[in-house]
mmCIF file of C-alpha atoms in Angstrom:
data_model
loop_
_atom_site.group_PDB
_atom_site.id
_atom_site.type_symbol
_atom_site.label_atom_id
_atom_site.label_comp_id
_atom_site.label_asym_id
_atom_site.label_seq_id
_atom_site.Cartn_x
_atom_site.Cartn_y
_atom_site.Cartn_z
ATOM 1 C CA UNK A 1477 44.111 19.685 14.618
ATOM 2 C CA UNK A 1478 43.715 16.213 16.168
ATOM 3 C CA UNK A 1479 40.016 16.989 16.894
ATOM 4 C CA UNK A 1480 39.276 17.953 13.209
ATOM 5 C CA UNK A 1481 40.944 14.907 11.928
ATOM 6 C CA UNK A 1482 38.777 12.542 14.638
ATOM 7 C CA UNK A 1483 35.694 14.593 13.724
ATOM 8 C CA UNK A 1484 36.220 14.117 10.025
ATOM 9 C CA UNK A 1485 36.924 10.634 10.278
ATOM 10 C CA UNK A 1486 33.951 9.943 12.661
ATOM 11 C CA UNK A 1487 31.453 11.910 9.983
ATOM 12 C CA UNK A 1488 32.861 9.569 7.126
ATOM 13 C CA UNK A 1489 32.125 6.644 9.222
ATOM 14 C CA UNK A 1490 28.625 7.595 10.173
ATOM 15 C CA UNK A 1491 27.673 8.919 6.612
ATOM 16 C CA UNK A 1492 26.973 5.417 5.438
ATOM 17 C CA UNK A 1493 24.635 4.738 8.320
ATOM 18 C CA UNK A 1494 22.860 7.975 7.631
ATOM 19 C CA UNK A 1495 22.326 7.269 3.864
ATOM 20 C CA UNK A 1496 20.972 3.751 4.673
ATOM 21 C CA UNK A 1497 18.432 5.197 7.226
ATOM 22 C CA UNK A 1498 17.137 7.548 4.469
ATOM 23 C CA UNK A 1499 13.762 7.026 2.714
ATOM 24 C CA UNK A 1500 13.686 4.293 -0.033
ATOM 25 C CA UNK A 1501 13.897 6.171 -3.595
ATOM 26 C CA UNK A 1502 10.911 6.197 -6.000
ATOM 27 C CA UNK A 1503 12.345 3.306 -7.940
ATOM 28 C CA UNK A 1504 12.920 1.342 -4.922
ATOM 29 C CA UNK A 1505 9.378 1.923 -3.691
ATOM 30 C CA UNK A 1506 7.993 0.982 -7.251
ATOM 31 C CA UNK A 1507 9.863 -2.352 -7.171
ATOM 32 C CA UNK A 1508 8.683 -3.146 -3.995
ATOM 33 C CA UNK A 1509 5.113 -2.178 -4.445
ATOM 34 C CA UNK A 1510 5.293 -4.614 -7.648
ATOM 35 C CA UNK A 1511 6.811 -7.464 -5.464
ATOM 36 C CA UNK A 1512 4.122 -6.976 -3.118
ATOM 37 C CA UNK A 1513 1.259 -6.885 -5.646
ATOM 38 C CA UNK A 1514 2.685 -10.305 -7.230
ATOM 39 C CA UNK A 1515 2.806 -11.672 -3.787
ATOM 40 C CA UNK A 1516 -0.597 -10.699 -3.260
ATOM 41 C CA UNK A 1517 -1.798 -12.120 -6.540
ATOM 42 C CA UNK A 1518 -0.370 -15.391 -5.583
ATOM 43 C CA UNK A 1519 -1.797 -15.379 -2.042
ATOM 44 C CA UNK A 1520 -5.305 -14.750 -3.436
ATOM 45 C CA UNK A 1521 -4.978 -16.924 -6.337
ATOM 46 C CA UNK A 1522 -4.284 -19.734 -3.906
ATOM 47 C CA UNK A 1523 -6.733 -18.892 -1.361
ATOM 48 C CA UNK A 1524 -9.498 -18.845 -3.975
ATOM 49 C CA UNK A 1525 -7.965 -21.981 -5.865
ATOM 50 C CA UNK A 1526 -8.288 -20.195 -9.167
ATOM 51 C CA UNK A 1527 -7.457 -22.216 -12.185
ATOM 52 C CA UNK A 1528 -5.051 -20.898 -14.737
ATOM 53 C CA UNK A 1529 -7.525 -19.690 -17.037
ATOM 54 C CA UNK A 1530 -9.319 -17.621 -14.131
ATOM 55 C CA UNK A 1531 -6.010 -16.260 -12.976
ATOM 56 C CA UNK A 1532 -5.494 -15.059 -16.452
ATOM 57 C CA UNK A 1533 -8.681 -13.390 -16.703
ATOM 58 C CA UNK A 1534 -9.202 -12.423 -13.042
ATOM 59 C CA UNK A 1535 -5.761 -10.768 -12.085
ATOM 60 C CA UNK A 1536 -5.636 -7.922 -14.625
ATOM 61 C CA UNK A 1537 -8.997 -6.932 -13.566
ATOM 62 C CA UNK A 1538 -8.248 -7.271 -9.969
ATOM 63 C CA UNK A 1539 -5.110 -5.071 -10.414
ATOM 64 C CA UNK A 1540 -6.795 -2.328 -12.251
ATOM 65 C CA UNK A 1541 -9.341 -1.863 -9.593
ATOM 66 C CA UNK A 1542 -6.288 -2.181 -6.888
ATOM 67 C CA UNK A 1543 -4.532 0.672 -8.901
ATOM 68 C CA UNK A 1544 -7.770 2.895 -8.878
ATOM 69 C CA UNK A 1545 -8.032 2.504 -5.189
ATOM 70 C CA UNK A 1546 -4.451 3.097 -4.692
ATOM 71 C CA UNK A 1547 -4.727 6.325 -6.858
ATOM 72 C CA UNK A 1548 -7.678 7.575 -4.587
ATOM 73 C CA UNK A 1549 -5.787 6.645 -1.347
ATOM 74 C CA UNK A 1550 -2.764 8.624 -2.481
ATOM 75 C CA UNK A 1551 -4.677 11.713 -3.559
ATOM 76 C CA UNK A 1552 -6.619 11.484 -0.083
ATOM 77 C CA UNK A 1553 -3.095 11.003 1.808
ATOM 78 C CA UNK A 1554 -1.217 13.933 -0.323
ATOM 79 C CA UNK A 1555 -4.224 16.306 0.831
ATOM 80 C CA UNK A 1556 -3.668 15.128 4.351
ATOM 81 C CA UNK A 1557 0.117 15.891 4.021
ATOM 82 C CA UNK A 1558 -0.304 19.222 2.141
ATOM 83 C CA UNK A 1559 -2.498 20.394 5.240
ATOM 84 C CA UNK A 1560 0.073 19.277 7.716
ATOM 85 C CA UNK A 1561 2.862 21.201 5.771
ATOM 86 C CA UNK A 1562 0.981 24.340 5.861
ATOM 87 C CA UNK A 1563 0.750 24.282 9.685
ATOM 88 C CA UNK A 1564 -0.531 27.574 11.097
ATOM 89 C CA UNK A 1565 -1.703 28.795 7.589
ATOM 90 C CA UNK A 1566 -4.682 26.376 7.321
ATOM 91 C CA UNK A 1567 -8.177 27.721 7.142
ATOM 92 C CA UNK A 1568 -11.151 26.080 8.729
ATOM 93 C CA UNK A 1569 -12.575 25.408 5.043
ATOM 94 C CA UNK A 1570 -9.333 23.503 4.231
ATOM 95 C CA UNK A 1571 -9.372 21.396 7.252
ATOM 96 C CA UNK A 1572 -13.130 20.616 6.683
ATOM 97 C CA UNK A 1573 -12.216 19.571 2.913
ATOM 98 C CA UNK A 1574 -9.585 17.358 3.901
ATOM 99 C CA UNK A 1575 -11.604 15.766 6.504
ATOM 100 C CA UNK A 1576 -14.645 15.272 4.455
ATOM 101 C CA UNK A 1577 -12.095 13.511 1.898
ATOM 102 C CA UNK A 1578 -10.788 11.345 4.517
ATOM 103 C CA UNK A 1579 -14.299 10.426 5.534
ATOM 104 C CA UNK A 1580 -15.605 9.905 2.009
ATOM 105 C CA UNK A 1581 -12.591 7.697 0.996
ATOM 106 C CA UNK A 1582 -14.297 4.004 2.105
ATOM 107 C CA UNK A 1583 -17.466 5.070 0.415
ATOM 108 C CA UNK A 1584 -15.512 5.874 -2.854
ATOM 109 C CA UNK A 1585 -13.414 2.666 -2.304
ATOM 110 C CA UNK A 1586 -16.669 0.728 -2.015
ATOM 111 C CA UNK A 1587 -17.913 2.220 -5.142
ATOM 112 C CA UNK A 1588 -15.070 1.127 -7.167
ATOM 113 C CA UNK A 1589 -15.242 -2.528 -5.718
ATOM 114 C CA UNK A 1590 -19.000 -2.571 -6.370
ATOM 115 C CA UNK A 1591 -18.105 -1.759 -9.896
ATOM 116 C CA UNK A 1592 -15.521 -4.368 -10.445
ATOM 117 C CA UNK A 1593 -17.614 -6.834 -8.506
ATOM 118 C CA UNK A 1594 -19.857 -6.949 -11.887
ATOM 119 C CA UNK A 1595 -16.734 -8.124 -13.824
ATOM 120 C CA UNK A 1596 -15.530 -10.468 -11.161
ATOM 121 C CA UNK A 1597 -18.807 -12.409 -11.634
ATOM 122 C CA UNK A 1598 -17.990 -13.134 -15.238
ATOM 123 C CA UNK A 1599 -14.779 -14.958 -13.986
ATOM 124 C CA UNK A 1600 -15.251 -16.193 -10.601
ATOM 125 C CA UNK A 1601 -17.772 -18.491 -9.003
ATOM 126 C CA UNK A 1602 -20.172 -17.449 -6.461
ATOM 127 C CA UNK A 1603 -18.226 -19.126 -3.797
ATOM 128 C CA UNK A 1604 -14.883 -17.391 -4.872
ATOM 129 C CA UNK A 1605 -16.694 -14.247 -5.162
ATOM 130 C CA UNK A 1606 -17.540 -14.502 -1.509
ATOM 131 C CA UNK A 1607 -13.998 -15.761 -0.516
ATOM 132 C CA UNK A 1608 -12.236 -12.943 -2.108
ATOM 133 C CA UNK A 1609 -12.938 -10.429 0.817
ATOM 134 C CA UNK A 1610 -11.809 -12.950 3.284
ATOM 135 C CA UNK A 1611 -8.779 -13.661 1.271
ATOM 136 C CA UNK A 1612 -7.859 -9.995 1.390
ATOM 137 C CA UNK A 1613 -8.176 -9.720 4.947
ATOM 138 C CA UNK A 1614 -6.154 -12.679 5.564
ATOM 139 C CA UNK A 1615 -3.703 -11.221 3.113
ATOM 140 C CA UNK A 1616 -3.257 -8.111 5.227
ATOM 141 C CA UNK A 1617 -3.193 -10.244 8.393
ATOM 142 C CA UNK A 1618 -0.363 -11.971 6.918
ATOM 143 C CA UNK A 1619 1.533 -9.065 6.235
ATOM 144 C CA UNK A 1620 1.088 -7.618 9.652
ATOM 145 C CA UNK A 1621 2.125 -10.996 10.940
ATOM 146 C CA UNK A 1622 5.341 -10.922 8.933
ATOM 147 C CA UNK A 1623 5.990 -7.358 9.738
ATOM 148 C CA UNK A 1624 5.578 -8.000 13.621
ATOM 149 C CA UNK A 1625 8.012 -10.991 13.364
ATOM 150 C CA UNK A 1626 10.587 -9.002 11.460
ATOM 151 C CA UNK A 1627 10.402 -6.302 13.945
ATOM 152 C CA UNK A 1628 10.821 -8.867 16.666
ATOM 153 C CA UNK A 1629 14.039 -10.156 15.120
ATOM 154 C CA UNK A 1630 15.498 -6.556 14.932
ATOM 155 C CA UNK A 1631 15.326 -6.199 18.753
#
């Protein structure tokens, strides 16, 4: 009897920890992605030294491009996940199609970026156009740096 009570108490104590360790909900993920996009917009705006007028014109176009690229990435990752879930039931043709999608991803992203480049030219100066890709790389580095700092504090 005492063992059962101890087991139940232990389970009740560990339940909140287990719940906190679960994956974030869709709403939490969307909130986090929105915050990340806002942070990226501010970061890039500062790096490119955009005027308020340029921000107003550029950011909606840029965010639309980002959304298209994210959708493409999500579709490709879904295909990979679906293949992994099937495990032994996957045909060589399915593996080939998934691999092809992964290898074509960068090319498709580039086509999207080039299409939007034409719109960016109407808002940004030539110098800002060149600085855009560097600002994106700097943003990625900054995120990685913050992630590593955060991991270091947890240890």
